[in-house]
Amino acid sequence: MFKKQAIPVALAAALLGSPAAYAAAEFNPEISLILDGRYQSYSNDSDYELPGFMLGGEAGRGKEGFNLGHNELVLSANIDDRYYGKMTTVIADHDGETEVELEEAFIETMGLGGGCAVKAGRFFSGIGYLNSQHPHSWDFADAPLVYQGLFGGALRDDGLQLSWIAPTDTYLKLGLEATRGARFPAGGSANDGAGAAAAFIKIGGDIGTSHAWQLGLSRWQAEVEERESGAGHTHGEESAHIHYSGDSDVTGIDLVWKWAPEGNATQQNFTFQAEYFLRNEEGEVEFAHEDESGSATLDGEQSGWYAQAVYQFIPRWRVGLRYDRLAADNRLSDFALSGIDEEAFAHETGLDNEGHDPSRTSVMLDHSRSEYSRIRLQLARDDSYEESDTILTLQYVMSLGAHGAHQF
Amino acid sequence: MRHLLTLLSLLAAASPAAAGLTVFTCEPEWAALAEELGGEQVEVYSATTARQDPHHIQARPSLIAKVRRADLVVCSGAELEVGWLPMLLRQARNPVVLPWRPGHFEASSFIKRLAIPAELDRSEGDLHAAGNPHVHLDPRRVAIIAEALAGRLSERDPDHADHYRRRHEDFARRWQQAIARWEQQAAPLRGVRAVVHHKDWVYLFDWLGMVEAGALEPKPGLPTSPGHLATLKQELERQPAAMILHTAYQSDRAAQRLSAMHGIPVLKLPYTVGGSERAADLFALFDETIERLLAAAR
């Protein structure tokens, strides 16, 4: 159909490629391994707490001294022309035993059309900005306090996600999730194992060639049945029994803005991001520890935000500054107590904010030899509770295997 | 949730109908080629400009929105965009441009690629298993890609097949004349040695018979170091080179440092369409590239 022009036939043949040989160079499935290790030192040896927050999940400041962080093995591939699949396992030590945790295991449709996709399995919720990012792509060694306090690190559950991208020039994404609700901050798998739901909207675009932005709104809600938590602090050897049952909902807003001169991020770039979440809980709290026990009705409101800026000032070197702040206002009533008074009950369940708004300031410096390796030094002044702590973290995060593509 | 669904249906109804083919290209050279071949029948958007490093782009919201609406995605391939295109395609949920569909065009898959590594090891830097992906700087290869792309445009928009065929015939004739002229002009460049910043110039050198005298990056994608520059300088003293080449998206600092040490000139070439004021289309890109190489080699 197309006329061959004046290229001599022999020369043209010498320059032609064979698409078949090309495809053979790709691996199936893609495998990548994330290696994360760190050294941390604390100036304060007392137990970690976030007054006003019933802690769960992976909340806390991590171990002191040398320790391994989030070592992950990731397998992913297109399953066929319709489905994509991914599994992430975390291999970590807990109390001297090596545990393998299934962090993510999901399938996602690729060919549905109309801008729609369905994701099913275990996945990080699409709420917020940082929530769906893996720890190895975080800009700091630890999660913001608001993620630790409200989600125990990150919101992740088993279920279904439906999302849609609008056919508009401005990026607009809508997502709905229905999930099991077995994990913190839900719990108990209410509604026969479909106890939690989420919705999110993201809009974004460019301003000129140097700026890109994204704004998100999120909502999550769950019916919680007997959620266990470690209160605002730990109880040494003998663990207390703290349960919450009732409604829980979280509303959030997130903003990210990225700058790179003429859109070329290799020399210099700057990222600002901020997120705010507000949680409302209305239900019953139960407490039992040795001969102390009781219950009360909770009308609680916990909120928090962080803002951070990361600047790559020369190739491969970045500095970052982050500020975290939380606040809790928990009202307890209808007490039924035995061997414990109202004040002690509020304290032991972690719901007493002790007149303190947790806050933290962190600075970091990191160096990336290539896009596969990063070494980071982080210093934080942590005012999570009344006694201040200075936390020094030296961390490496490296990846090997498949070339991971990161989201915005 | 009810509000969300209402908003969803409103927006779905408001989706605009685009005229002709919407083409999303990863690099500006393919945008220029698509415009040559498609003319007014195509609406072309390039994900990158000549000032951006096509290895390192973020799958940012605006790009996802563009891919969502594209009828055809045109990229270099050979893993050049491996850090961002797969994410973009997964996020955009546009089934017609997935890699195995006709709406996905990988330029490098149609030509013979050079520098295919025998061994893959990241201690050797950021190697591409499928060979060097910077294929557009050999106009003979561009001619082959143009023919394939014109065919693909017709396949995606059969109603205008005649239009694409006519435009391709016209382009191919002008392109072959230009190649003959460039080859004649560039004859003195045969055997000329040049130091490069990154291995962006393999196909240009293959075409013109130029010789790569070393790279500022010790390994592809890794930063240069004082030690590496000293080694390069020693090599250049034994076997001199005429110039140090870099693109508009690379910093010239390492090139200037070597130039100061060794005394050969630094030459910034447009590398792709839009890389200089003059290189506004593919013809001007090669006109300028050859003129500047000749001036530096003299």
XYZ file of C-alpha atoms in Angstrom:
706
model
C 0.000 0.000 0.000
C 2.842 2.367 0.775
C 5.308 2.870 -1.996
C 8.884 2.015 -1.094
C 10.960 5.071 -1.656
C 14.513 5.391 -2.794
C 16.220 3.478 0.062
C 18.263 0.738 -1.596
C 16.594 -2.576 -0.827
C 19.668 -4.189 0.701
C 20.284 -1.221 2.995
C 16.657 -1.100 4.100
C 16.790 -4.794 4.940
C 19.924 -4.244 7.015
C 18.138 -1.584 9.083
C 14.875 -3.466 9.553
C 14.201 -5.054 12.908
C 12.266 -8.097 13.932
C 9.583 -7.359 16.534
C 9.655 -10.974 17.716
C 13.185 -10.741 19.070
C 12.151 -7.657 20.960
C 9.392 -9.228 23.014
C 11.709 -12.037 24.107
C 13.769 -9.540 26.062
C 10.948 -8.979 28.532
C 10.584 -11.092 31.662
C 7.380 -12.662 32.839
C 6.566 -12.230 35.638
C 8.456 -9.138 36.705
C 10.195 -9.732 40.009
C 11.631 -7.082 42.224
C 13.110 -7.143 45.666
C 13.192 -4.153 47.989
C 15.907 -4.124 50.626
C 15.446 -1.772 53.576
C 17.601 -1.598 56.666
C 18.189 1.046 59.284
C 19.859 2.203 62.435
C 17.770 4.275 64.819
C 18.600 5.979 68.067
C 16.224 7.544 70.579
C 16.953 10.040 73.290
C 13.918 8.901 75.248
C 13.431 5.297 76.367
C 9.861 5.502 77.623
C 7.034 3.668 75.825
C 5.659 5.312 72.723
C 2.158 6.719 72.851
C -0.089 9.065 70.942
C -2.463 10.447 73.580
C -6.047 10.506 72.345
C -5.514 7.753 69.750
C -6.255 4.053 70.142
C -3.242 2.659 68.326
C -3.289 -0.332 66.005
C -1.605 -1.709 62.918
C 2.014 -0.693 62.574
C 1.850 2.497 64.618
C 4.946 3.255 66.638
C 8.428 4.522 66.185
C 10.132 1.223 65.264
C 12.985 -0.547 66.970
C 16.052 1.092 68.422
C 19.483 0.229 67.098
C 20.200 -1.792 63.993
C 17.132 -3.374 62.447
C 15.604 -4.370 59.177
C 12.812 -2.262 57.773
C 10.352 -3.180 55.075
C 11.951 -5.912 52.965
C 9.558 -6.754 50.167
C 9.369 -9.250 47.363
C 7.120 -8.089 44.533
C 5.851 -10.187 41.657
C 3.692 -8.655 38.974
C 2.703 -9.255 35.370
C -0.012 -8.950 32.831
C -1.963 -12.170 33.354
C -3.439 -12.026 29.859
C -4.739 -9.241 27.658
C -7.483 -8.443 30.161
C -5.962 -8.741 33.650
C -2.923 -7.509 35.523
C -1.844 -9.115 38.782
C 0.520 -8.162 41.572
C 1.617 -9.639 44.856
C 3.792 -8.004 47.490
C 5.089 -9.982 50.425
C 6.867 -8.410 53.352
C 9.427 -10.463 55.163
C 10.033 -9.167 58.667
C 11.130 -10.297 62.097
C 8.578 -10.154 64.899
C 9.853 -11.130 68.343
C 12.656 -13.254 66.939
C 10.517 -15.079 64.407
C 10.618 -14.446 60.697
C 7.158 -13.724 59.408
C 5.949 -13.485 55.863
C 3.067 -11.098 55.446
C 0.924 -10.787 52.370
C 0.904 -7.030 51.990
C -0.859 -6.860 48.651
C -2.336 -9.488 46.351
C -4.680 -8.192 43.718
C -5.814 -8.436 40.151
C -6.835 -5.455 38.075
C -8.641 -5.211 34.773
C -6.887 -3.527 31.886
C -9.208 -3.718 28.925
C -12.608 -2.726 30.303
C -12.734 0.490 28.327
C -14.664 3.631 29.100
C -11.919 4.638 31.531
C -13.045 2.053 34.088
C -11.001 -0.465 36.016
C -11.873 -2.996 38.672
C -9.329 -4.097 41.226
C -9.987 -7.091 43.453
C -8.034 -8.701 46.257
C -5.917 -7.139 48.951
C -4.727 -3.664 48.119
C -3.850 -0.277 49.603
C -6.912 1.955 49.562
C -6.931 4.795 47.038
C -7.763 7.350 49.749
C -5.284 10.116 50.512
C -2.061 10.676 48.600
C 0.533 8.644 50.460
C -1.742 5.748 51.359
C -1.293 3.762 48.149
C 2.464 4.329 47.966
C 4.813 1.655 49.192
C 7.152 2.542 52.063
C 10.201 2.317 49.770
C 8.926 5.260 47.725
C 8.237 7.450 50.752
C 10.331 10.587 51.107
C 10.878 9.989 54.818
C 11.837 6.853 56.739
C 8.485 6.641 58.520
C 4.809 7.344 57.892
C 3.308 10.698 58.891
C 1.827 10.666 62.410
C -1.713 11.056 61.054
C -1.308 7.807 59.072
C 0.078 6.069 62.174
C -2.613 7.420 64.468
C -5.649 6.885 62.249
C -4.684 3.973 59.997
C -1.905 2.162 61.864
C 0.496 3.042 59.033
C -1.682 2.699 55.947
C -5.247 1.728 55.081
C -5.229 -1.640 53.395
C -8.006 -4.185 53.136
C -9.467 -7.078 51.150
C -12.208 -6.256 48.705
C -13.134 -4.550 45.502
C -12.267 -1.189 43.992
C -14.009 0.400 41.037
C -12.398 3.456 39.531
C -13.039 5.650 36.558
C -11.028 8.281 34.736
C -12.977 11.024 33.001
C -12.304 11.669 29.305
C -11.384 15.264 30.076
C -8.224 17.294 29.590
C -8.018 17.899 33.326
C -7.281 14.648 35.117
C -10.281 13.471 37.091
C -10.451 10.107 38.790
C -13.265 8.714 40.885
C -12.985 5.591 42.975
C -15.287 3.480 45.106
C -14.231 0.649 47.375
C -16.117 -2.031 49.269
C -13.907 -4.034 51.585
C -13.979 -6.622 54.332
C -13.305 -4.323 57.253
C -11.239 -6.810 59.244
C -8.148 -4.655 59.625
C -7.420 -1.636 61.738
C -9.013 0.939 61.873
C -12.027 -1.250 61.037
C -12.258 -4.617 62.711
C -14.637 -7.504 63.090
C -15.648 -7.816 59.434
C -19.139 -6.451 60.009
C -21.949 -7.017 57.490
C -20.821 -10.595 56.852
C -17.337 -9.537 55.824
C -18.198 -6.369 53.893
C -17.986 -3.857 56.692
C -16.003 -0.991 55.178
C -16.388 1.343 52.206
C -14.396 4.170 50.735
C -14.732 6.794 48.023
C -12.202 9.187 46.581
C -11.883 11.869 43.934
C -8.610 13.098 42.463
C -8.152 15.988 40.102
C -4.878 17.179 38.689
C -3.025 18.803 35.857
C -0.088 20.910 34.795
C 0.554 24.607 35.059
C 2.951 25.460 32.242
C 5.733 22.921 31.692
C 7.308 23.319 35.135
C 4.438 22.644 37.530
C 2.157 19.673 38.141
C -0.470 19.315 40.842
C -3.052 16.934 42.223
C -5.832 17.463 44.719
C -7.744 14.638 46.353
C -10.801 14.223 48.564
C -11.437 10.980 50.423
C -14.028 9.366 52.597
C -13.866 6.049 54.407
C -16.388 4.476 56.714
C -16.786 1.229 58.562
C -18.964 -0.573 60.981
C -16.514 -1.727 63.602
C -17.034 -4.859 65.695
C -14.664 -5.389 68.616
C -11.601 -3.722 67.150
C -8.580 -4.499 69.248
C -6.055 -1.806 69.938
C -2.990 -1.227 72.020
C -4.389 2.015 73.424
C -2.184 5.060 73.248
C 0.635 3.200 74.901
C 1.812 -0.318 75.561
C 1.243 -2.256 78.754
C 4.529 -4.055 79.177
C 4.362 -7.830 79.409
C 0.692 -8.351 80.089
C -1.481 -6.980 77.332
C -4.679 -5.237 78.163
C -7.909 -6.018 76.403
C -9.224 -2.873 74.687
C -12.112 -3.145 72.280
C -14.067 -0.641 70.266
C -17.393 -1.335 68.547
C -19.426 1.217 66.647
C -19.250 3.538 63.669
C -16.058 4.982 62.328
C -15.585 7.369 59.455
C -12.660 9.322 58.066
C -12.759 12.327 55.768
C -9.594 13.630 54.158
C -8.106 16.114 51.754
C -4.703 15.875 50.116
C -2.664 18.146 47.903
C 0.581 17.598 46.054
C 2.485 20.081 43.941
C 5.643 19.281 42.033
C 8.049 21.610 40.339
C 10.956 20.953 38.012
C 12.572 23.567 35.770
C 10.965 23.106 32.324
C 9.721 19.742 33.569
C 13.251 18.298 33.673
C 13.511 16.752 37.135
C 16.988 15.263 36.702
C 18.902 18.330 37.870
C 16.574 19.993 40.351
C 13.043 19.415 41.511
C 10.768 20.295 44.374
C 7.713 18.568 45.825
C 5.247 19.896 48.356
C 2.554 17.698 49.792
C 0.047 18.045 52.603
C -2.798 15.901 53.859
C -5.481 16.338 56.471
C -7.743 13.628 57.903
C -10.589 13.819 60.390
C -12.044 10.721 62.048
C -15.343 10.473 63.893
C -16.171 7.499 66.051
C -19.362 6.815 67.936
C -19.674 3.557 69.818
C -18.722 1.514 72.837
C -15.271 1.089 74.352
C -14.439 -1.877 76.562
C -11.377 -2.304 78.737
C -10.115 -5.239 80.793
C -6.732 -5.672 82.445
C -6.167 -7.916 85.472
C -8.843 -6.870 87.987
C -9.742 -3.616 86.247
C -12.559 -3.583 83.707
C -15.277 -1.365 82.349
C -17.034 0.088 79.385
C -18.136 3.506 78.196
C -19.823 5.236 75.292
C -17.447 7.131 73.022
C -18.158 10.216 70.963
C -14.722 10.880 69.581
C -13.092 13.112 67.045
C -9.450 12.669 66.081
C -7.713 14.616 63.391
C -4.281 15.314 62.056
C -2.294 16.784 59.230
C 1.190 16.924 57.895
C 2.949 19.072 55.354
C 6.267 18.276 53.773
C 8.646 19.745 51.242
C 11.402 17.824 49.470
C 13.989 19.575 47.339
C 16.522 17.959 45.034
C 19.119 20.697 44.986
C 21.722 18.914 42.868
C 21.433 15.622 40.971
C 21.070 12.661 43.342
C 20.863 14.707 46.565
C 17.620 15.728 48.250
C 16.697 17.477 51.470
C 13.292 17.357 53.092
C 11.353 18.938 55.922
C 8.121 17.589 57.386
C 5.823 18.793 60.134
C 3.141 16.590 61.723
C 0.362 17.568 64.082
C -2.548 15.677 65.615
C -5.461 16.557 67.875
C -8.038 14.436 69.659
C -11.296 15.333 71.356
C -12.877 12.208 72.835
C -15.988 12.395 74.977
C -16.788 9.398 77.166
C -20.115 8.875 78.918
C -22.346 6.141 80.346
C -19.468 4.559 82.266
C -19.877 1.073 83.749
C -16.621 0.525 85.640
C -15.149 -1.945 88.101
C -11.835 -1.386 89.890
C -11.004 1.656 87.758
C -12.175 5.278 87.756
C -13.295 7.355 84.795
C -9.998 9.203 84.472
C -7.937 6.007 84.556
C -10.289 4.375 82.042
C -9.773 7.240 79.577
C -6.031 7.030 80.085
C -5.755 3.254 79.840
C -7.808 3.088 76.623
C -5.655 5.802 75.064
C -8.595 8.132 74.624
C -7.383 10.783 77.056
C -5.441 13.368 75.088
C -3.700 14.383 78.322
C -4.047 17.998 77.262
C -1.390 17.425 74.624
C -1.539 17.756 70.841
C 1.054 15.369 69.367
C 3.472 16.935 66.929
C 6.740 16.090 65.212
C 9.294 17.857 63.045
C 11.547 15.808 60.780
C 14.400 16.728 58.474
C 16.065 14.346 56.055
C 18.926 14.215 53.587
C 19.151 11.441 51.041
C 21.460 10.367 48.261
C 20.639 8.146 45.295
C 23.545 6.724 43.368
C 21.100 5.464 40.752
C 17.340 5.228 40.649
C 17.677 1.834 42.344
C 19.534 2.869 45.472
C 19.003 5.415 48.217
C 20.701 6.179 51.518
C 18.938 8.483 53.940
C 19.746 10.304 57.149
C 16.763 11.576 59.106
C 16.515 13.541 62.304
C 13.203 14.038 64.063
C 12.110 15.936 67.109
C 9.147 13.898 68.234
C 6.566 15.443 70.556
C 4.062 12.629 70.095
C 3.576 12.598 73.863
C 4.621 14.862 76.673
C 8.244 13.767 76.839
C 10.119 14.894 73.750
C 12.246 12.449 71.851
C 15.027 13.052 69.363
C 15.123 10.268 66.788
C 18.049 9.744 64.473
C 17.573 7.325 61.570
C 20.128 6.130 59.073
C 18.446 4.061 56.370
C 19.116 2.345 53.068
C 16.356 1.496 50.593
C 17.421 -0.357 47.483
C 15.647 -2.300 44.801
C 16.794 -4.964 42.444
C 15.060 -6.786 39.643
C 12.320 -5.328 37.497
C 12.351 -1.620 36.825
C 9.560 -0.335 39.025
C 7.549 2.554 37.635
C 6.341 4.882 40.351
C 3.082 6.724 40.394
C 2.906 10.508 40.637
C -21.830 8.010 47.367
C -25.068 8.956 45.562
C -23.524 12.330 44.731
C -20.484 10.603 43.299
C -22.597 8.515 40.942
C -24.512 11.580 39.772
C -21.260 13.391 39.051
C -19.959 10.299 37.305
C -22.871 10.096 34.899
C -22.776 13.850 34.214
C -19.121 13.736 33.264
C -19.544 10.638 31.116
C -22.226 12.464 29.112
C -20.000 15.493 28.667
C -17.109 13.663 26.992
C -16.107 15.647 23.912
C -15.907 14.053 20.471
C -12.421 14.588 19.003
C -11.965 15.215 15.282
C -9.626 12.786 13.465
C -7.016 10.811 15.394
C -5.702 11.824 18.782
C -2.040 10.842 18.908
C -0.009 10.758 22.135
C 3.735 10.551 21.607
C 6.371 9.933 24.252
C 9.006 12.091 22.543
C 8.886 15.221 20.367
C 10.537 13.499 17.353
C 7.551 11.174 17.012
C 5.143 14.078 17.453
C 6.891 15.818 14.554
C 6.708 12.655 12.444
C 3.022 12.098 13.245
C 2.313 15.684 12.211
C 4.235 15.241 8.949
C 2.194 12.131 8.140
C -1.176 13.080 9.576
C -1.424 16.799 8.876
C -4.762 18.274 9.846
C -6.277 14.821 10.443
C -4.295 14.282 13.639
C -4.199 16.057 16.955
C -0.756 15.379 18.415
C 0.479 15.755 21.988
C 4.032 14.994 23.084
C 4.570 13.829 26.673
C 8.060 15.306 26.742
C 9.863 18.302 25.322
C 13.452 18.445 24.123
C 14.419 19.898 27.502
C 13.204 16.797 29.362
C 15.077 13.546 29.809
C 12.874 10.840 28.261
C 14.336 8.261 30.672
C 13.020 10.126 33.713
C 9.453 11.378 33.450
C 6.738 11.068 36.064
C 3.385 9.494 35.260
C 1.744 12.758 36.225
C -2.027 13.421 36.176
C -2.017 15.471 32.964
C -0.302 12.649 31.062
C -2.776 10.069 32.374
C -5.628 12.279 31.153
C -3.992 12.557 27.700
C -3.408 8.799 27.324
C -6.983 8.176 28.454
C -8.222 9.969 25.337
C -5.580 8.861 22.830
C -6.346 6.760 19.740
C -2.679 6.021 19.180
C 0.386 6.070 21.437
C 3.730 6.455 19.639
C 6.921 5.874 21.637
C 10.550 4.932 21.045
C 10.224 1.709 23.012
C 13.255 -0.501 23.690
C 12.770 0.319 27.402
C 13.484 4.047 26.997
C 10.183 4.827 28.741
C 10.219 1.809 31.089
C 10.201 4.040 34.172
C 6.926 5.765 33.342
C 5.008 4.480 30.314
C 3.838 1.171 31.873
C 2.468 3.128 34.854
C 0.817 5.636 32.526
C -0.847 2.886 30.484
C -2.104 1.076 33.584
C -3.430 4.279 35.136
C -5.107 5.593 31.972
C -7.438 2.596 31.454
C -7.514 3.057 27.714
C -7.631 -0.444 26.199
C -6.938 0.661 22.611
C -3.391 1.846 23.380
C -2.195 -1.164 25.391
C 1.136 -2.546 24.079
C -0.368 -5.481 22.199
C -3.069 -3.426 20.511
C -2.852 -1.557 17.163
C -3.146 1.720 19.071
C 0.346 1.210 20.460
C 3.308 1.958 18.200
C 6.903 1.305 19.281
C 9.189 2.938 16.770
C 12.289 0.941 17.704
C 10.559 -2.376 17.053
C 10.560 -1.698 13.298
C 14.271 -1.147 12.855
C 17.490 -2.956 13.590
C 18.675 -1.750 16.971
C 22.305 -1.274 17.914
C 24.244 -1.913 21.113
C 22.152 -4.848 22.311
C 24.009 -5.902 25.471
C 25.352 -9.431 25.609
C 24.995 -9.420 29.383
C 22.578 -7.563 31.642
C 23.991 -6.442 34.945
C 23.107 -3.178 36.648
C 26.700 -2.714 37.767
C 27.147 -1.861 34.081
C 24.644 0.978 34.462
C 21.179 1.414 33.038
C 21.384 -0.960 30.087
C 18.461 -1.579 27.786
C 18.015 -5.278 27.013
C 16.476 -4.457 23.643
C 19.400 -2.271 22.567
C 19.991 1.461 22.407
C 16.591 3.190 22.239
C 17.678 6.588 20.808
C 16.792 5.473 17.286
C 15.549 8.700 15.689
C 18.963 10.191 14.879
C 19.465 7.958 11.835
C 17.208 9.350 9.064
C 17.375 6.042 7.169
C 15.769 4.368 10.153
C 13.301 7.245 10.466
C 12.251 6.507 6.851
C 11.418 2.907 7.786
C 9.560 4.034 10.919
C 7.657 6.656 8.897
C 6.371 4.019 6.510
C 5.232 1.835 9.402
C 3.632 4.780 11.202
C 1.745 5.906 8.086
C 0.398 2.375 7.789
C -0.657 2.454 11.425
C -2.425 5.801 11.055
C -4.437 4.328 8.168
C -5.249 1.243 10.205
C -6.513 3.372 13.083
C -8.405 5.772 10.797
C -9.287 3.825 7.618
C -11.629 6.575 6.381
C -8.602 8.755 5.728
C -6.213 6.084 4.441
C -5.758 7.968 1.157
C -4.861 11.112 3.032
C -2.150 9.334 5.048
C -0.813 7.560 1.955
C -0.498 10.828 0.013
C 1.173 12.580 2.885
C 3.569 9.698 3.403
C 4.524 9.639 -0.303
C 5.212 13.342 -0.178
C 7.178 13.067 3.081
C 9.188 10.058 1.878
C 10.185 11.828 -1.348
C 11.328 14.975 0.462
C 13.021 12.866 3.145
C 15.052 10.809 0.639
C 16.177 13.992 -1.115
C 17.191 15.416 2.245
C 19.093 12.249 3.193
C 21.059 12.429 -0.077
C 21.892 16.068 0.643
C 22.836 15.401 4.286
C 25.048 12.454 3.353
C 26.874 14.581 0.798
C 27.338 17.455 3.256
C 28.387 15.138 6.077
C 31.045 13.251 4.100
C 33.885 15.047 5.965
C 32.452 13.755 9.279
C 33.354 10.151 8.456
C 35.870 8.948 11.038
C 35.539 12.083 13.197
C 35.813 11.198 16.870
C 33.523 12.712 19.494
C 33.100 12.313 23.238
C 29.423 11.964 24.245
C 27.624 12.712 27.507
C 25.231 9.733 27.336
C 24.979 7.137 24.579
C 22.341 9.206 22.770
C 24.234 9.339 19.477
C 24.801 5.693 18.530
C 22.469 5.811 15.518
C 23.721 9.186 14.292
C 27.302 7.900 14.413
C 26.262 4.655 12.697
C 24.780 6.703 9.862
C 27.550 9.263 9.484
C 30.469 6.950 10.214
C 31.519 9.002 13.234
C 33.362 7.358 16.113
C 32.470 7.531 19.803
C 35.658 8.428 21.672
C 34.230 7.875 25.150
C 31.291 8.920 27.333
C 31.136 11.385 30.237
C 28.898 8.927 32.062
C 31.198 6.126 33.261
C 28.263 3.710 32.863
C 24.941 4.577 31.174
C 22.805 6.622 33.585
C 25.517 6.989 36.244
C 27.044 10.376 37.086
C 30.496 11.310 35.937
C 33.320 11.520 38.484
C 36.670 13.346 38.620
C 38.441 9.983 38.315
C 36.505 9.062 35.208
C 37.226 12.464 33.621
C 40.947 12.008 34.310
C 40.875 8.590 32.595
C 39.004 10.092 29.653
C 41.573 12.865 29.382
C 44.399 10.318 29.270
C 42.616 8.358 26.547
C 42.052 11.557 24.575
C 45.742 12.401 24.796
C 46.553 9.078 23.172
C 43.712 9.280 20.649
C 42.314 12.795 20.289
C 38.672 13.656 19.647
C 37.216 16.708 17.907
C 34.358 17.612 20.254
C 32.214 16.777 23.286
C 28.484 16.340 22.529
C 25.520 16.863 24.823
C 21.781 17.414 24.433
C 19.468 20.209 25.531
C 18.216 18.120 28.447
C 21.648 17.403 29.906
C 23.655 19.753 32.081
C 26.849 20.875 30.327
C 28.899 20.939 33.550
C 30.757 17.664 33.040
C 31.350 18.519 29.366
C 32.748 21.948 30.281
C 34.999 20.391 32.919
C 36.515 17.944 30.417
C 36.779 20.753 27.869
C 38.712 22.878 30.379
C 41.027 19.914 31.120
C 41.611 18.861 27.543
C 40.807 21.866 25.390
C 38.344 20.392 22.885
C 35.106 22.286 22.266
C 31.727 21.440 23.805
C 28.895 21.144 21.296
C 25.266 21.280 22.379
C 23.115 19.684 19.682
C 19.323 19.924 19.510
C 19.067 16.075 19.757
C 15.349 16.241 18.979
C 12.710 18.539 17.539
C 12.467 21.634 19.720
C 16.008 21.206 21.081
C 16.964 24.551 19.576
C 15.065 27.473 18.141
C 15.828 26.354 14.613
C 15.078 22.631 15.010
C 11.335 23.135 14.694
C 10.767 20.044 12.522
C 12.616 16.859 11.574
C 14.246 18.405 8.485
C 15.563 21.395 10.419
C 16.773 19.056 13.194
C 19.135 17.239 10.828
C 20.067 20.416 8.906
C 21.234 22.036 12.113
C 22.851 18.898 13.557
C 25.021 18.375 10.475
C 25.938 22.037 10.076
C 27.018 22.297 13.687
C 28.974 19.034 13.594
C 30.780 20.209 10.459
C 31.597 23.566 12.028
C 32.986 21.871 15.167
C 34.992 19.289 13.200
C 36.666 21.908 11.033
